[in-house]
Amino acid sequence: MQLGQDETPLDVGQQRQVRPIDATDERLFSLWSMVDRDTMGNRYELLDDLVDDSNEIAHYHGHGQHGGSVSGRIVIKRDFEAAYKRLCEQYFNGDESLYTAQQFKRRYRVSPSIFEKVYQQLLGKGVFRRPDKLDACGRKGIHPLVRMTAAFRVLAYGCGADREDENLSIGESTVHDAVKSFCKLLIQEFGDEYLNRTPTRAERNRILKHNKTRGFPGLFASWDCKHFVWDNCPVALQGQHKGHHAGGKYTKILEAIADGSCYIWFVHFGAPGSCNDINVLDKSSIVGALLSGQLDLKTEPYEINGTIRDWMYFLVDGIYPNWAIFVKTIAKEAREATPHLDFYASRQEGVRKDIERAFGILVKKFHVLARPIRTWREDDMRNVLYACIILHNMCCAERLEVTGQDVVETEYHDDYTDEEVNLTTADGGEQFIFNRVPVPTSDAANDMETLMTERFHRVNALYNHLSDPEKHLQLRTDLVAHLSGRQAEK
């Protein structure tokens, strides 16, 4: 190659579009300076090879040109409008939809009414904004209905983010963003109504009436823990998250309480998998909610075997401590020779399966929880789990509105009702809790120090009453006598 009369090295460099010089070109210029000056013509032939080598080195070190797309990225021309129209024809075209409401519920895991409620509440927020604005190419973006459908499919089937690209024309990274935004917005918009709240008076009366017919007056819910496998647990955290569950895999623990309708009222998530139920209870936010009043166990007085109480209790397994709010089963060795103890233990273990059924329904409905959860951050894992619980509770609430009753085991359910409790003659005031807990005075409202002191005394007294082992043993004795009396009458 010969240098022309009107051609300068600068012009050649401009035509060849030599990129700006950076630190990676030091070796290249050292080779350039070693070329004999008499062979100037060959220097431009060498320049082609040097530029190619420089670009390869820059690509290896991640130093690309300023701006532009990611090197190696493939641009796929997706038809967003066609995907939206196809989705509407399949599920959102009223009676003329291709698939029925039953098929919709099977594939979305919620009914069309619940999906519509969620969609209308989240529309215009996060990534689910209306596609009115055009992009740089003059095209409309992905419709929020398509984004939300992709998020539901990931939670329902636990599939990869690129699984729905063929049908919904939506990329992998877009699905990741849609799932994260959907979970956060769902917790933000529906968390106060469907997660971690005290039941209303009507809900509490329904639960107590339902459990009374099962032989447990005053029972609120069942309490237990479940492990979820964390597939992408960081190496630095693997030691504390490896336990004996799931074959020694790395897990996170969910602590929850659920009633007979499998409605999950309170949850606590985040304890590492090496902990047992006692360790989780020591740091449980549910216990904190009990002490702060967020979860109010106070109820109208009820009677069990002649003893009157004013607090609700939970059914737990044998590892939990002997607290007044916990009712445990009896060891097999201690109940073999006593039929009424064996009957009580079988009833307690059967009704306590409410929480096990709730966990089973939750995992079977949302397969993203049945498989190892593939998130890198703990808060993303928590958001996915809480979003699934909110959707599960919405389905339970809808079922209760339609049927008007809880799910009960027909082999034991009957119309048995206790006689009205006469508080003037019945004995058992020592078993009351909430009327013995000090209440902050009205004069302390203006004195912060006095108010905090009285609150501390109230919380301390409430904790001592709720964790009283004597009340625990007395409650279990009364329930044994109550259930054996019911069995004798039948």
Short mmCIF file of N, CA and C in Angstrom, two decimals, residues 183 186-187 195-196 254 267-270 285 381-391:
data_model
loop_
_atom_site.label_atom_id
_atom_site.label_comp_id
_atom_site.label_asym_id
_atom_site.label_seq_id
_atom_site.Cartn_x
_atom_site.Cartn_y
_atom_site.Cartn_z
N CYS A 183 -44.08 -8.05 42.57
CA CYS A 183 -44.07 -8.48 43.97
C CYS A 183 -44.02 -7.28 44.92
N LEU A 186 -47.41 -5.44 44.79
CA LEU A 186 -48.48 -6.23 45.40
C LEU A 186 -48.42 -6.13 46.92
N ILE A 187 -47.21 -6.20 47.48
CA ILE A 187 -47.05 -6.05 48.93
C ILE A 187 -47.43 -4.64 49.36
N LEU A 195 -52.08 -9.41 54.78
CA LEU A 195 -50.86 -9.94 55.38
C LEU A 195 -50.57 -9.24 56.70
N ASN A 196 -50.27 -10.03 57.74
CA ASN A 196 -49.84 -9.52 59.05
C ASN A 196 -50.81 -8.49 59.62
N LEU A 254 -39.65 -19.97 56.86
CA LEU A 254 -40.89 -19.18 56.98
C LEU A 254 -41.64 -19.65 58.20
N VAL A 267 -46.89 -13.89 59.22
CA VAL A 267 -45.71 -14.59 58.75
C VAL A 267 -44.46 -13.88 59.24
N HIS A 268 -43.41 -14.66 59.38
CA HIS A 268 -42.08 -14.14 59.69
C HIS A 268 -41.09 -14.92 58.85
N PHE A 269 -40.30 -14.23 58.04
CA PHE A 269 -39.40 -14.89 57.10
C PHE A 269 -38.01 -14.31 57.23
N GLY A 270 -37.00 -15.17 57.07
CA GLY A 270 -35.63 -14.69 57.02
C GLY A 270 -34.65 -15.46 57.86
N SER A 285 -40.99 -12.16 64.64
CA SER A 285 -41.76 -10.92 64.59
C SER A 285 -43.22 -11.16 64.96
N MET A 381 -36.16 -12.63 47.49
CA MET A 381 -36.76 -13.90 47.88
C MET A 381 -37.94 -13.67 48.81
N ARG A 382 -37.81 -12.74 49.74
CA ARG A 382 -38.90 -12.43 50.65
C ARG A 382 -40.09 -11.83 49.90
N ASN A 383 -39.84 -10.96 48.96
CA ASN A 383 -40.93 -10.35 48.20
C ASN A 383 -41.69 -11.39 47.38
N VAL A 384 -40.98 -12.33 46.78
CA VAL A 384 -41.65 -13.39 46.02
C VAL A 384 -42.54 -14.22 46.94
N LEU A 385 -42.03 -14.58 48.09
CA LEU A 385 -42.80 -15.41 49.03
C LEU A 385 -44.01 -14.65 49.56
N TYR A 386 -43.84 -13.40 49.95
CA TYR A 386 -44.96 -12.61 50.47
C TYR A 386 -46.01 -12.36 49.39
N ALA A 387 -45.58 -12.15 48.15
CA ALA A 387 -46.54 -11.96 47.07
C ALA A 387 -47.39 -13.21 46.86
N CYS A 388 -46.77 -14.38 46.92
CA CYS A 388 -47.53 -15.63 46.77
C CYS A 388 -48.50 -15.81 47.93
N ILE A 389 -48.10 -15.44 49.15
CA ILE A 389 -48.99 -15.56 50.30
C ILE A 389 -50.18 -14.61 50.17
N ILE A 390 -49.95 -13.41 49.68
CA ILE A 390 -51.05 -12.46 49.49
C ILE A 390 -52.05 -12.99 48.47
N LEU A 391 -51.55 -13.51 47.35
CA LEU A 391 -52.46 -14.08 46.35
C LEU A 391 -53.20 -15.29 46.91
#
